[in-house]
Coordinates of C-alpha atoms in Angstrom, one line a residue:
X29 CA 28.9 153.8 -61.9
X30 CA 28.5 157.3 -60.8
X31 CA 26.9 159.4 -63.5
X32 CA 26.4 163.0 -64.0
X33 CA 24.1 164.6 -66.8
X34 CA 24.1 168.0 -68.3
X35 CA 20.9 168.8 -70.3
X36 CA 20.8 171.9 -72.5
X37 CA 17.4 173.5 -73.5
X38 CA 16.7 176.5 -75.6
X39 CA 13.2 177.9 -76.7
X40 CA 12.6 181.1 -78.6
X41 CA 9.6 181.6 -76.4
X42 CA 11.3 180.6 -73.2
X43 CA 8.9 177.7 -72.8
X44 CA 9.7 174.2 -71.5
X45 CA 7.4 171.8 -73.0
X46 CA 6.1 168.5 -71.5
X47 CA 8.4 166.3 -73.6
X48 CA 11.4 167.7 -71.8
X49 CA 9.7 166.8 -68.5
X50 CA 9.3 163.2 -69.6
X51 CA 13.0 163.0 -70.9
X52 CA 14.2 164.4 -67.7
X53 CA 12.0 162.1 -65.7
X54 CA 13.4 159.1 -67.4
X55 CA 17.1 160.4 -67.2
X56 CA 16.8 161.0 -63.4
X57 CA 16.2 157.3 -62.9
X58 CA 19.7 156.5 -64.3
X59 CA 21.9 159.4 -63.2
X60 CA 23.2 160.5 -59.8
X61 CA 23.2 164.2 -60.6
X62 CA 21.1 165.9 -63.1
X63 CA 22.0 169.5 -64.3
X64 CA 19.7 171.5 -66.6
X65 CA 21.1 174.5 -68.4
X66 CA 18.5 176.9 -70.0
X67 CA 20.0 178.9 -72.7
X68 CA 17.7 181.9 -71.9
X69 CA 17.6 183.9 -68.8
X70 CA 14.1 183.0 -67.4
X71 CA 11.2 180.5 -68.1
X72 CA 7.9 181.9 -69.0
X73 CA 6.0 178.5 -68.9
X74 CA 6.8 175.0 -67.8
X75 CA 9.4 175.4 -65.0
X76 CA 7.7 172.3 -63.3
X77 CA 9.1 170.1 -66.2
X78 CA 12.5 171.0 -64.8
X79 CA 12.3 171.6 -61.2
X80 CA 10.7 168.2 -60.6
X81 CA 13.8 166.4 -61.8
X82 CA 16.9 168.5 -61.9
X83 CA 19.3 168.7 -59.1
X84 CA 20.7 172.1 -60.3
X85 CA 19.3 174.6 -62.9
X86 CA 21.4 177.3 -64.5
X87 CA 20.3 180.2 -66.8
X88 CA 22.5 181.9 -69.3
X89 CA 22.2 183.9 -72.5
X90 CA 22.5 181.7 -75.6
X91 CA 26.1 182.5 -76.1
X92 CA 28.0 179.9 -78.1
X93 CA 24.7 177.8 -78.4
X94 CA 25.0 174.3 -76.9
X95 CA 28.8 174.0 -77.0
X96 CA 29.0 177.3 -75.1
X97 CA 26.4 176.0 -72.4
X98 CA 28.4 172.9 -72.0
X99 CA 31.6 174.8 -71.7
X100 CA 30.2 177.2 -69.0
X101 CA 28.7 174.4 -67.1
X102 CA 32.0 172.4 -66.9
X103 CA 34.4 175.2 -66.5
X104 CA 32.4 177.8 -64.6
X105 CA 29.0 176.7 -63.1
X106 CA 30.0 173.4 -61.7
X107 CA 33.7 173.4 -62.1
X108 CA 36.1 170.5 -62.7
X109 CA 36.4 169.6 -59.0
X110 CA 32.8 168.7 -59.0
X111 CA 32.7 167.1 -62.4
X112 CA 35.7 164.8 -61.6
X113 CA 33.7 163.2 -58.6
X114 CA 31.8 161.1 -61.3
X115 CA 32.7 158.2 -63.5
X116 CA 30.6 159.2 -66.5
X117 CA 29.5 162.5 -67.9
X118 CA 26.5 162.7 -70.3
X119 CA 26.0 165.8 -72.5
X120 CA 22.7 166.0 -74.4
X121 CA 20.2 168.6 -75.6
X122 CA 16.5 169.2 -76.1
X123 CA 16.5 168.4 -80.0
X124 CA 14.9 165.0 -79.8
X125 CA 11.9 163.3 -78.4
X126 CA 11.9 160.0 -76.3
X127 CA 13.1 157.7 -75.0
X128 CA 10.8 155.0 -76.4
X129 CA 12.6 152.4 -74.2
X130 CA 14.4 152.6 -71.0
X131 CA 17.6 154.6 -70.5
X132 CA 18.6 151.7 -68.2
X133 CA 18.9 149.3 -71.1
X134 CA 20.9 152.0 -73.0
X135 CA 23.4 152.7 -70.4
X136 CA 23.9 149.0 -69.4
X137 CA 24.5 148.2 -73.2
X138 CA 27.1 151.0 -73.6
X139 CA 28.8 150.4 -70.3
X140 CA 29.5 146.8 -71.4
X141 CA 31.2 147.9 -74.5
X142 CA 33.9 149.7 -72.5
X143 CA 34.5 152.5 -74.9
X144 CA 36.1 155.9 -73.7
X145 CA 33.1 157.9 -75.1
X146 CA 29.9 157.0 -77.0
X147 CA 26.7 158.4 -78.5
X148 CA 23.4 157.4 -79.9
X149 CA 23.9 157.9 -83.7
X150 CA 26.9 158.2 -86.0
X151 CA 27.3 159.8 -89.4
X152 CA 29.8 157.9 -91.5
X153 CA 32.6 159.8 -93.3
X154 CA 31.1 161.5 -96.4
X155 CA 31.9 164.1 -99.1
X156 CA 32.0 167.5 -97.6
X157 CA 30.1 169.9 -100.0
X158 CA 31.0 172.9 -97.8
X159 CA 34.7 172.0 -98.3
X160 CA 35.7 173.5 -94.9
X161 CA 37.6 170.5 -93.7
X162 CA 39.7 169.1 -96.5
X163 CA 37.4 167.3 -98.9
X164 CA 35.1 165.4 -96.6
X165 CA 33.0 165.3 -93.5
X166 CA 34.6 163.0 -91.0
X167 CA 33.0 160.1 -89.3
X168 CA 31.5 161.6 -86.1
X169 CA 29.1 161.0 -83.2
X170 CA 26.2 163.3 -83.7
X171 CA 26.4 165.7 -80.8
X172 CA 22.8 165.8 -79.5
X173 CA 23.9 163.1 -77.2
X174 CA 27.6 162.2 -76.1
X175 CA 28.6 160.3 -72.9
X176 CA 32.1 160.3 -71.7
X177 CA 33.6 157.5 -69.6
X178 CA 36.0 157.8 -66.6
X179 CA 39.3 157.5 -68.5
X180 CA 38.6 160.3 -70.9
X181 CA 36.6 162.3 -68.4
X182 CA 39.4 162.5 -66.0
X183 CA 42.2 163.2 -68.6
X184 CA 43.8 166.5 -68.9
X185 CA 43.1 166.3 -72.6
X186 CA 39.4 166.5 -72.0
X187 CA 39.6 169.4 -69.5
X188 CA 41.9 171.3 -71.9
X189 CA 39.6 170.8 -74.9
X190 CA 36.7 172.6 -73.1
X191 CA 38.7 175.4 -71.6
X192 CA 40.1 176.3 -75.0
X193 CA 37.0 175.9 -76.9
X194 CA 35.7 179.2 -78.2
X195 CA 32.2 180.7 -78.0
X196 CA 31.0 180.3 -81.6
X197 CA 29.1 183.2 -83.1
X198 CA 26.8 181.2 -85.5
X199 CA 25.2 177.7 -85.7
X200 CA 27.2 176.6 -88.8
X201 CA 30.5 177.2 -86.8
X202 CA 29.2 174.9 -83.9
X203 CA 28.6 172.3 -86.5
X204 CA 31.8 172.6 -88.4
X205 CA 34.1 173.2 -85.6
X206 CA 32.6 171.3 -82.6
X207 CA 30.2 168.6 -83.7
X208 CA 32.2 167.3 -86.8
X209 CA 35.6 167.5 -85.0
X210 CA 34.9 166.3 -81.5
X211 CA 35.1 162.6 -82.4
X212 CA 38.1 162.7 -84.5
X213 CA 39.9 165.0 -82.1
X214 CA 39.6 162.6 -79.3
X215 CA 40.2 159.6 -81.5
X216 CA 43.6 161.2 -82.4
X217 CA 44.3 161.5 -78.7
X218 CA 43.9 157.7 -78.4
X219 CA 40.3 157.3 -77.1
X220 CA 37.8 154.7 -78.5
X221 CA 34.2 155.3 -79.2
X222 CA 31.0 153.7 -80.5
X223 CA 27.2 154.4 -80.7
X224 CA 24.0 152.7 -79.6
X225 CA 22.1 152.7 -82.8
X226 CA 23.0 150.2 -85.6
X227 CA 23.9 152.8 -88.2
X228 CA 26.8 150.9 -89.8
X229 CA 24.4 148.8 -91.8
X230 CA 23.4 151.7 -94.0
X231 CA 27.0 153.0 -94.5
X232 CA 28.6 152.8 -97.9
X233 CA 32.2 152.8 -99.1
X234 CA 31.1 155.3 -101.6
X235 CA 31.4 158.4 -99.4
X236 CA 29.0 160.5 -101.5
X237 CA 26.2 158.0 -100.6
X238 CA 26.5 158.4 -96.8
X239 CA 24.1 160.7 -95.0
X240 CA 22.7 161.7 -91.6
X241 CA 20.4 158.6 -90.9
X242 CA 18.1 160.2 -88.3
X243 CA 17.2 162.9 -90.8
X244 CA 16.3 160.6 -93.7
X245 CA 15.2 157.3 -92.3
X246 CA 13.9 157.9 -88.8
X247 CA 11.3 155.1 -89.1
X248 CA 13.8 152.5 -90.0
X249 CA 16.2 153.7 -87.1
X250 CA 13.3 153.5 -84.5
X251 CA 11.8 150.2 -85.6
X252 CA 14.9 148.3 -86.7
X253 CA 18.2 150.0 -85.8
X254 CA 18.0 150.4 -82.0
X255 CA 17.3 154.1 -81.9
X256 CA 14.6 154.8 -79.4
X257 CA 14.3 158.6 -80.2
X258 CA 13.0 160.9 -82.9
X259 CA 15.0 164.0 -83.8
X260 CA 13.0 167.2 -84.1
X261 CA 15.2 168.7 -86.8
X262 CA 14.0 166.2 -89.4
X263 CA 10.5 167.5 -89.2
X264 CA 11.5 170.8 -90.6
X265 CA 13.3 169.3 -93.6
X266 CA 12.0 169.4 -97.0
X267 CA 13.6 166.3 -98.5
X268 CA 11.5 166.1 -101.6
X269 CA 14.6 166.6 -103.7
X270 CA 16.0 163.3 -102.8
X271 CA 13.2 161.1 -101.4
X272 CA 9.5 160.9 -100.5
X273 CA 8.5 161.7 -96.9
X274 CA 7.1 158.5 -95.8
X275 CA 9.7 157.9 -93.0
X276 CA 8.5 160.7 -90.7
X277 CA 4.9 159.9 -90.5
X278 CA 5.6 156.1 -90.3
X279 CA 7.9 156.9 -87.3
X280 CA 5.2 158.9 -85.4
X281 CA 2.6 156.2 -86.2
X282 CA 5.1 153.6 -85.1
X283 CA 5.8 155.4 -81.8
X284 CA 2.1 155.8 -81.1
X285 CA 1.1 152.2 -81.9
X286 CA 4.0 150.1 -80.7
X287 CA 5.5 152.1 -77.6
X288 CA 4.2 153.6 -74.4
X289 CA 5.5 157.0 -75.4
X290 CA 2.7 159.7 -75.5
X291 CA 2.9 161.1 -79.1
X292 CA 0.9 164.2 -77.8
X293 CA 4.1 165.3 -76.3
X294 CA 5.6 165.5 -79.8
X295 CA 2.5 167.2 -81.5
X296 CA 2.3 169.8 -78.7
X297 CA 5.9 170.9 -79.3
X298 CA 6.1 170.8 -83.1
X299 CA 2.8 172.6 -83.5
X300 CA 4.0 175.4 -81.3
X301 CA 7.5 175.8 -82.6
X302 CA 7.4 174.9 -86.3
X303 CA 6.1 176.5 -89.4
X304 CA 2.7 175.2 -90.3
X305 CA 3.8 174.7 -93.9
X306 CA 6.8 172.6 -92.9
X307 CA 4.5 170.3 -90.9
X308 CA 2.0 170.0 -93.8
X309 CA 4.9 169.1 -96.2
X310 CA 7.0 166.9 -93.9
X311 CA 4.1 165.0 -92.5
X312 CA 2.2 165.0 -95.8
X313 CA -1.0 166.2 -94.1
X314 CA -3.1 165.5 -97.2
X315 CA -6.2 163.6 -96.4
X316 CA -8.0 161.6 -99.1
X317 CA -11.4 160.3 -98.5
X318 CA -14.0 158.2 -100.3
X319 CA -17.8 159.3 -100.6
X320 CA -18.9 155.6 -100.8
X321 CA -21.5 154.2 -98.3
X322 CA -20.5 153.3 -94.8
X323 CA -22.3 151.3 -92.1
X324 CA -23.6 154.2 -90.1
X325 CA -23.6 158.0 -89.7
X326 CA -22.6 159.5 -86.3
X327 CA -24.5 162.5 -85.2
X328 CA -21.8 165.1 -84.5
X329 CA -22.3 168.8 -83.5
X330 CA -21.8 170.2 -86.9
X331 CA -22.8 173.4 -88.9
X332 CA -22.3 173.9 -92.6
X333 CA -22.2 177.7 -93.2
X334 CA -22.7 178.7 -96.8
X335 CA -21.8 182.2 -98.1
X336 CA -24.3 182.7 -101.1
X337 CA -23.4 185.5 -103.3
X338 CA -24.6 184.3 -106.8
X339 CA -28.1 183.3 -107.7
X340 CA -26.8 181.3 -110.7
X341 CA -25.0 179.0 -108.3
X342 CA -28.0 178.2 -106.2
X343 CA -29.1 175.1 -108.1
X344 CA -25.6 173.7 -107.9
X345 CA -25.3 174.4 -104.2
X346 CA -28.7 172.7 -103.5
X347 CA -27.7 169.6 -105.3
X348 CA -25.0 169.1 -102.7
X349 CA -26.9 170.3 -99.7
X350 CA -30.1 168.2 -100.4
X351 CA -28.5 164.9 -99.1
X352 CA -27.0 166.7 -95.9
X353 CA -30.0 169.0 -94.6
X354 CA -31.7 166.1 -92.6
X355 CA -28.4 165.3 -90.8
X356 CA -26.6 168.5 -90.3
X357 CA -27.4 172.1 -89.4
X358 CA -27.0 174.1 -92.5
X359 CA -27.1 178.0 -92.5
X360 CA -27.2 180.1 -95.6
X361 CA -25.6 183.7 -95.3
X362 CA -26.5 186.3 -98.0
X363 CA -27.0 190.0 -98.3
X364 CA -29.0 189.7 -101.5
X365 CA -32.9 189.6 -101.0
X366 CA -33.4 187.4 -104.1
X367 CA -30.9 184.8 -103.0
X368 CA -32.4 184.9 -99.5
X369 CA -35.9 184.2 -100.8
X370 CA -34.7 181.4 -103.1
X371 CA -33.0 179.4 -100.2
X372 CA -35.9 180.1 -98.0
X373 CA -38.3 178.5 -100.5
X374 CA -36.3 175.3 -100.2
X375 CA -36.6 175.4 -96.5
X376 CA -33.1 176.5 -95.6
X377 CA -32.2 178.5 -92.5
X378 CA -31.1 181.8 -94.0
X379 CA -29.5 184.9 -92.5
X380 CA -29.3 188.4 -94.1
X381 CA -25.7 188.8 -93.0
X382 CA -22.5 188.5 -94.8
X383 CA -20.4 185.5 -93.7
X384 CA -17.2 187.5 -94.7
X385 CA -16.9 189.2 -91.4
X386 CA -15.0 188.0 -88.3
X387 CA -18.1 188.8 -86.0
X388 CA -20.3 186.4 -88.0
X389 CA -17.5 183.7 -88.2
X390 CA -17.0 183.9 -84.4
X391 CA -20.7 183.1 -83.7
X392 CA -20.1 179.7 -85.1
X393 CA -17.7 178.7 -82.4
X394 CA -20.6 177.2 -80.4
X395 CA -20.4 174.2 -82.8
X396 CA -17.8 171.5 -82.4
X397 CA -17.1 171.3 -86.1
X398 CA -17.7 174.0 -88.8
X399 CA -17.6 173.9 -92.4
X400 CA -17.5 177.4 -94.1
X401 CA -18.0 177.2 -97.8
X402 CA -18.6 179.8 -100.6
X403 CA -20.5 179.6 -103.9
X404 CA -19.1 180.7 -107.2
X405 CA -20.3 182.9 -110.0
X406 CA -21.5 180.5 -112.7
X407 CA -22.0 183.0 -115.3
X408 CA -19.8 183.8 -118.4
X409 CA -19.7 187.6 -117.6
X410 CA -16.1 187.7 -116.6
X411 CA -14.7 184.3 -117.7
X412 CA -16.1 181.3 -119.6
X413 CA -18.5 179.7 -117.1
X414 CA -16.8 176.3 -117.2
X415 CA -13.7 177.7 -115.5
X416 CA -15.6 178.9 -112.3
X417 CA -17.9 175.7 -112.6
X418 CA -14.6 173.8 -112.3
X419 CA -13.7 176.0 -109.3
X420 CA -17.0 175.3 -107.7
X421 CA -16.5 171.5 -107.9
X422 CA -13.0 172.0 -106.7
X423 CA -14.4 173.4 -103.6
X424 CA -17.6 171.5 -103.0
X425 CA -16.3 168.1 -104.5
X426 CA -13.6 168.2 -101.9
X427 CA -15.6 169.3 -98.8
X428 CA -19.2 168.3 -99.1
X429 CA -19.6 165.4 -101.6
X430 CA -22.2 163.7 -99.5
X431 CA -23.0 162.5 -96.0
X432 CA -20.6 159.6 -96.1
X433 CA -17.7 162.0 -97.0
X434 CA -18.6 164.4 -94.3
X435 CA -18.7 161.4 -91.9
X436 CA -15.2 160.6 -92.8
X437 CA -13.8 164.0 -92.4
X438 CA -15.4 164.4 -88.9
X439 CA -14.1 161.0 -87.9
X440 CA -10.6 162.1 -88.8
X441 CA -11.0 165.1 -86.6
X442 CA -12.2 162.7 -83.8
X443 CA -9.2 160.4 -84.1
X444 CA -6.5 163.0 -84.7
X445 CA -7.0 165.2 -81.8
X446 CA -4.3 167.7 -82.9
X447 CA -6.1 168.1 -86.3
X448 CA -7.7 171.6 -86.4
X449 CA -8.3 172.6 -89.9
X450 CA -8.7 171.1 -93.4
X451 CA -8.9 173.1 -96.6
X452 CA -9.6 171.9 -100.2
X453 CA -6.7 171.8 -102.6
X454 CA -5.8 174.9 -104.3
X455 CA -7.2 175.0 -108.0
X456 CA -4.4 174.5 -110.6
X457 CA -6.2 174.8 -113.8
X458 CA -6.7 177.8 -116.2
X459 CA -5.5 181.0 -114.9
X460 CA -5.4 179.6 -111.3
X461 CA -2.2 177.8 -112.5
X462 CA -0.4 181.1 -112.5
X463 CA -1.3 181.8 -108.9
X464 CA 0.6 178.8 -107.6
X465 CA 4.0 180.4 -107.7
X466 CA 3.0 183.8 -106.1
X467 CA 3.0 182.4 -102.7
X468 CA 2.6 185.3 -100.2
X469 CA 1.7 187.5 -103.3
X470 CA 3.3 190.6 -101.8
X471 CA 1.2 190.3 -98.7
X472 CA 4.0 189.1 -96.2
X473 CA 4.9 192.5 -94.7
X474 CA 1.1 193.2 -94.1
X475 CA 0.4 189.9 -92.8
X476 CA 3.4 189.9 -90.3
X477 CA 2.3 193.5 -89.2
X478 CA -1.2 192.2 -88.4
X479 CA 0.2 189.1 -86.6
X480 CA 2.3 191.4 -84.4
X481 CA -0.4 194.0 -83.8
X482 CA -3.1 191.4 -83.0
X483 CA -0.6 189.2 -80.9
X484 CA -1.3 186.1 -82.8
X485 CA 1.0 183.5 -81.5
X486 CA 2.3 181.6 -84.5
X487 CA 5.4 180.8 -86.7
X488 CA 5.6 183.1 -89.8
X489 CA 8.4 183.3 -92.3
X490 CA 8.7 185.2 -95.6
X491 CA 10.5 182.1 -97.1
X492 CA 7.8 179.7 -96.1
X493 CA 4.4 181.0 -97.2
X494 CA 1.2 179.4 -96.0
X495 CA 0.6 176.1 -97.9
X496 CA -3.1 177.3 -98.4
X497 CA -4.7 180.7 -98.6
X498 CA -8.5 180.1 -98.5
X499 CA -11.8 181.1 -97.3
X500 CA -13.3 177.6 -97.5
X501 CA -12.5 175.1 -94.8
X502 CA -13.5 172.6 -92.2
X503 CA -12.5 173.8 -88.6
X504 CA -12.9 173.0 -85.0
X505 CA -15.4 175.5 -83.7
X506 CA -13.2 176.4 -80.6
X507 CA -10.7 177.9 -83.0
X508 CA -13.1 180.5 -83.9
X509 CA -13.4 182.0 -80.4
X510 CA -12.0 185.4 -80.4
X511 CA -11.8 185.7 -84.1
X512 CA -13.6 189.1 -83.8
X513 CA -10.4 190.7 -82.4
X514 CA -9.2 190.7 -86.0
X515 CA -12.6 192.4 -87.2
X516 CA -11.0 195.6 -88.4
X517 CA -8.7 194.1 -91.0
X518 CA -9.7 193.7 -94.6
X519 CA -11.6 190.3 -94.5
X520 CA -9.9 189.5 -97.9
X521 CA -6.8 189.2 -95.9
X522 CA -8.3 186.6 -93.5
X523 CA -7.6 183.9 -96.1
X524 CA -3.9 184.1 -95.1
X525 CA -4.6 183.8 -91.4
X526 CA -6.7 180.7 -90.8
X527 CA -3.9 178.2 -90.5
X528 CA -2.0 180.5 -88.2
X529 CA -5.0 181.0 -85.9
X530 CA -5.3 177.2 -85.9
X531 CA -1.7 177.0 -84.8
X532 CA -2.2 179.4 -82.1
X533 CA -4.9 177.2 -80.6
X534 CA -2.4 174.3 -80.6
X535 CA -3.6 172.4 -83.8
X536 CA -2.1 171.5 -87.2
X537 CA -3.8 171.9 -90.5
X538 CA -4.1 169.9 -93.7
X539 CA -5.7 169.5 -97.2
X540 CA -8.8 167.4 -97.7
X541 CA -9.6 165.6 -101.2
X542 CA -12.0 163.2 -102.4
X543 CA -10.6 160.0 -104.1
X544 CA -11.9 161.2 -107.4
X545 CA -10.2 164.7 -107.2
X546 CA -7.0 163.3 -105.9
X547 CA -6.8 160.9 -108.9
X548 CA -7.6 163.7 -111.2
X549 CA -5.1 166.1 -109.6
X550 CA -2.4 163.5 -109.7
X551 CA -2.7 163.3 -113.5
X552 CA -2.9 167.1 -113.9
X553 CA 0.2 167.7 -111.7
X554 CA 2.1 165.1 -113.4
X555 CA 1.2 166.7 -116.8
X556 CA 2.2 170.2 -115.4
X557 CA 5.5 168.8 -114.1
X558 CA 6.3 167.1 -117.3
X559 CA 5.7 170.3 -119.4
X560 CA 7.7 172.5 -117.1
X561 CA 10.6 170.0 -116.9
X562 CA 10.6 169.7 -120.7
X563 CA 10.7 173.5 -121.1
X564 CA 13.5 173.9 -118.6
X565 CA 15.5 171.1 -120.4
X566 CA 15.0 172.9 -123.8
X567 CA 16.0 176.3 -122.6
X568 CA 18.7 175.5 -120.0
X569 CA 20.0 171.9 -120.5
X570 CA 19.9 168.7 -118.6
X571 CA 19.3 168.3 -114.9
X572 CA 18.8 165.4 -112.5
X573 CA 17.6 166.7 -109.1
X574 CA 15.2 169.4 -108.0
X575 CA 18.2 171.3 -106.7
X576 CA 19.8 171.2 -110.2
X577 CA 16.5 172.2 -111.8
X578 CA 16.2 175.2 -109.5
X579 CA 19.8 176.1 -110.1
X580 CA 19.3 176.2 -113.9
X581 CA 16.2 178.3 -113.6
X582 CA 17.7 180.6 -111.1
X583 CA 20.9 181.1 -113.0
X584 CA 19.2 183.1 -115.7
X585 CA 17.7 185.7 -113.1
X586 CA 21.1 185.7 -111.3
X587 CA 23.0 186.6 -114.4
X588 CA 20.5 189.4 -115.3
X589 CA 21.0 190.7 -111.7
X590 CA 24.8 190.6 -112.0
X591 CA 24.9 192.5 -115.3
X592 CA 23.2 195.5 -113.6
X593 CA 26.2 196.2 -111.2
X594 CA 30.0 196.7 -111.6
X595 CA 30.9 195.0 -108.4
X596 CA 29.3 191.7 -107.2
X597 CA 29.7 190.1 -103.8
X598 CA 28.5 186.8 -102.4
X599 CA 27.2 186.9 -98.9
X600 CA 28.3 183.6 -97.3
X601 CA 31.1 181.3 -97.8
X602 CA 29.6 177.9 -97.1
X603 CA 27.6 175.3 -98.9
X604 CA 25.3 177.5 -100.9
X605 CA 27.9 179.9 -101.9
X606 CA 29.9 176.8 -103.2
X607 CA 26.9 175.5 -105.1
X608 CA 26.1 178.8 -106.8
X609 CA 29.4 180.5 -107.4
X610 CA 29.9 179.1 -110.8
X611 CA 26.7 180.9 -112.0
X612 CA 28.2 184.3 -111.2
X613 CA 30.0 185.9 -114.1
X614 CA 32.5 187.6 -111.8
X615 CA 32.9 187.6 -108.0
X616 CA 34.6 190.6 -106.5
X617 CA 34.6 189.2 -103.0
X618 CA 32.8 187.2 -100.3
X619 CA 31.1 188.7 -97.3
X620 CA 30.7 187.5 -93.8
X621 CA 29.0 189.0 -90.8
X622 CA 31.3 191.0 -88.5
X623 CA 32.8 188.8 -85.8
X624 CA 32.7 185.6 -87.7
X625 CA 35.9 183.6 -88.3
X626 CA 37.4 184.9 -91.4
X627 CA 40.1 183.2 -93.5
X628 CA 40.4 186.6 -95.5
X629 CA 40.3 184.7 -98.8
X630 CA 38.5 181.9 -100.7
X631 CA 40.3 180.4 -103.6
X632 CA 42.2 183.7 -104.1
X633 CA 39.0 185.8 -103.8
X634 CA 38.9 188.2 -100.7
X635 CA 36.6 187.5 -97.9
X636 CA 35.4 190.7 -96.2
X637 CA 33.4 191.6 -93.2
X638 CA 30.2 193.5 -93.9
X639 CA 31.5 196.6 -92.2
X640 CA 34.3 196.7 -94.9
X641 CA 31.8 196.8 -97.8
X642 CA 31.2 200.4 -99.1
X643 CA 27.6 201.5 -99.8
X644 CA 27.5 202.0 -103.4
X645 CA 24.7 201.9 -106.1
X646 CA 27.2 199.9 -108.3
X647 CA 27.4 197.1 -105.7
X648 CA 25.1 194.1 -105.9
X649 CA 25.0 191.4 -103.2
X650 CA 24.1 187.8 -103.7
X651 CA 22.8 186.3 -100.4
X652 CA 24.1 182.7 -100.5
X653 CA 22.9 181.3 -97.2
X654 CA 20.1 178.9 -95.9
X655 CA 16.6 180.3 -95.9
X656 CA 16.5 180.3 -92.0
X657 CA 19.4 182.9 -92.1
X658 CA 18.4 184.9 -95.1
X659 CA 16.1 187.2 -93.0
X660 CA 18.8 188.1 -90.7
X661 CA 21.3 188.8 -93.4
X662 CA 18.8 191.0 -95.3
X663 CA 18.1 192.9 -92.1
X664 CA 21.9 193.5 -91.8
X665 CA 22.2 194.7 -95.4
X666 CA 19.3 197.1 -95.0
X667 CA 20.7 198.5 -91.8
X668 CA 23.9 199.3 -93.7
X669 CA 22.0 200.8 -96.6
X670 CA 22.5 198.1 -99.2
X671 CA 19.2 197.4 -101.0
X672 CA 20.7 195.9 -104.1
X673 CA 20.6 192.2 -103.3
X674 CA 19.1 188.9 -104.5
X675 CA 18.5 185.8 -102.4
X676 CA 19.3 182.3 -103.9

């Protein structure tokens, strides 16, 4: 069989990572002609990952997303005369890692089935909450990989489909009008299809119970269901509303321990391209260690740097340090003479410098591993002393319990080569409980400005605040190189930046806890969750899922917002608008961005383009789109002069 393959890649930094090179290398073994289309106009880094394997490379603007790239390649770049020289056409994109087995076995299996077109995974028919296509999402091959056999490839129907396919303006339209419809369109034309993975086993006759399996049960698909790939998209999902998140980490561990695939290809890409808070949540990067005795202690290149600002904390600090001083380099930093003299009397290496400066922190980069930790005011001058004593133990009891605990932390760094930073859990007791929901605490704009001005290469989002804001941490010393370039910013702001600096260096970050604290915090958090849920139930009524919980709580704020304006518009017409519309007392219209498909009304309510909305102080806008699109929509509203908006 003569086979041609079109591979689409897009990257917001115009980088081609090594996992793509591996994918193309494996594809090249089984295809006669390999075409790579870059949905950007030039490559900054990684061109070798394409040039070594591709027969042709095309560059284009990301017009119409993947569907637009396939259309251009078929209709314009190659042309149908060239395409029709082949017996099979493979269309795929860069949204998945692998393969974890040979492509040869995949192609042989699917050729023997003698279908007209095939893919890797199927989503069964399910209820369509977006309600764009009747009342359900149809059964469909998921479009990240579709292969078309000779009969369908050489049909006039297939050519006409691509020639008439529009260039979609937004990603939702690509999903709704391309991915969800491709399979059923060609089924209606008389063509047969199947998929390589065994997804049918998890399908249900109750359509509301069907789901995208690669997104929810990746471990099972890879291990048991004949799917030798891992989709990237799942890693950015927060599925705590409906399940725990064991599947993704199990999947990565399985790939590492049971296949020949280099998981560093995965880590390198997701650390660079994904939000660090998404990684921490999705991969549950929460490390719990024991301080119990172990057989031996390794002698690593470590420094423990203590910022000492309170003499009343010195006896507590020394309790922790006394068991560590013979094994590790310990340095005390203080600007106070009395504190300096105190620690010197106990034989510690002291410096009359503040550790709260980028210049001093950077000097620690000569060590392989660095622990930066602060003492705490143990007096009752500002708050009852027991509160800050709990804060002290929250820090020291999760970072420096004893030499065995330190050994386990460093061993984890040694084993997980992509781990770069560990912080203690945020305190959740007393007044610290009220800090948990403040997230960016109104610092996002300033943080983004600093990141841009200092050219810190990281992923930052207003909707995804850092999972930890801290000045206490374990870190790889190399990350501290060039930290002094940030020296002119308020060092208090540095607490926001550590995980982003770690990401810039190619590492991920996590939380470290002792077994005792993990047990205690589990009890605390269960208590808090119970109290919060009970109060929401008392005030707003019953709920079952986290989504319903958020909807109830947000409903009160939304109604208050609506009462402040005489005209209310919902920006968006999709899933989120459908879910929240019943909370809005009166909807005067829906808004969509200019240029998007517009049916002009939704259930009798007009749908207007943004350019058709008058700027008026009496107009309020409810932004009902996914978090990843909210920033774009807000920018459009502000450019138009509309500042009266609320985001779901």
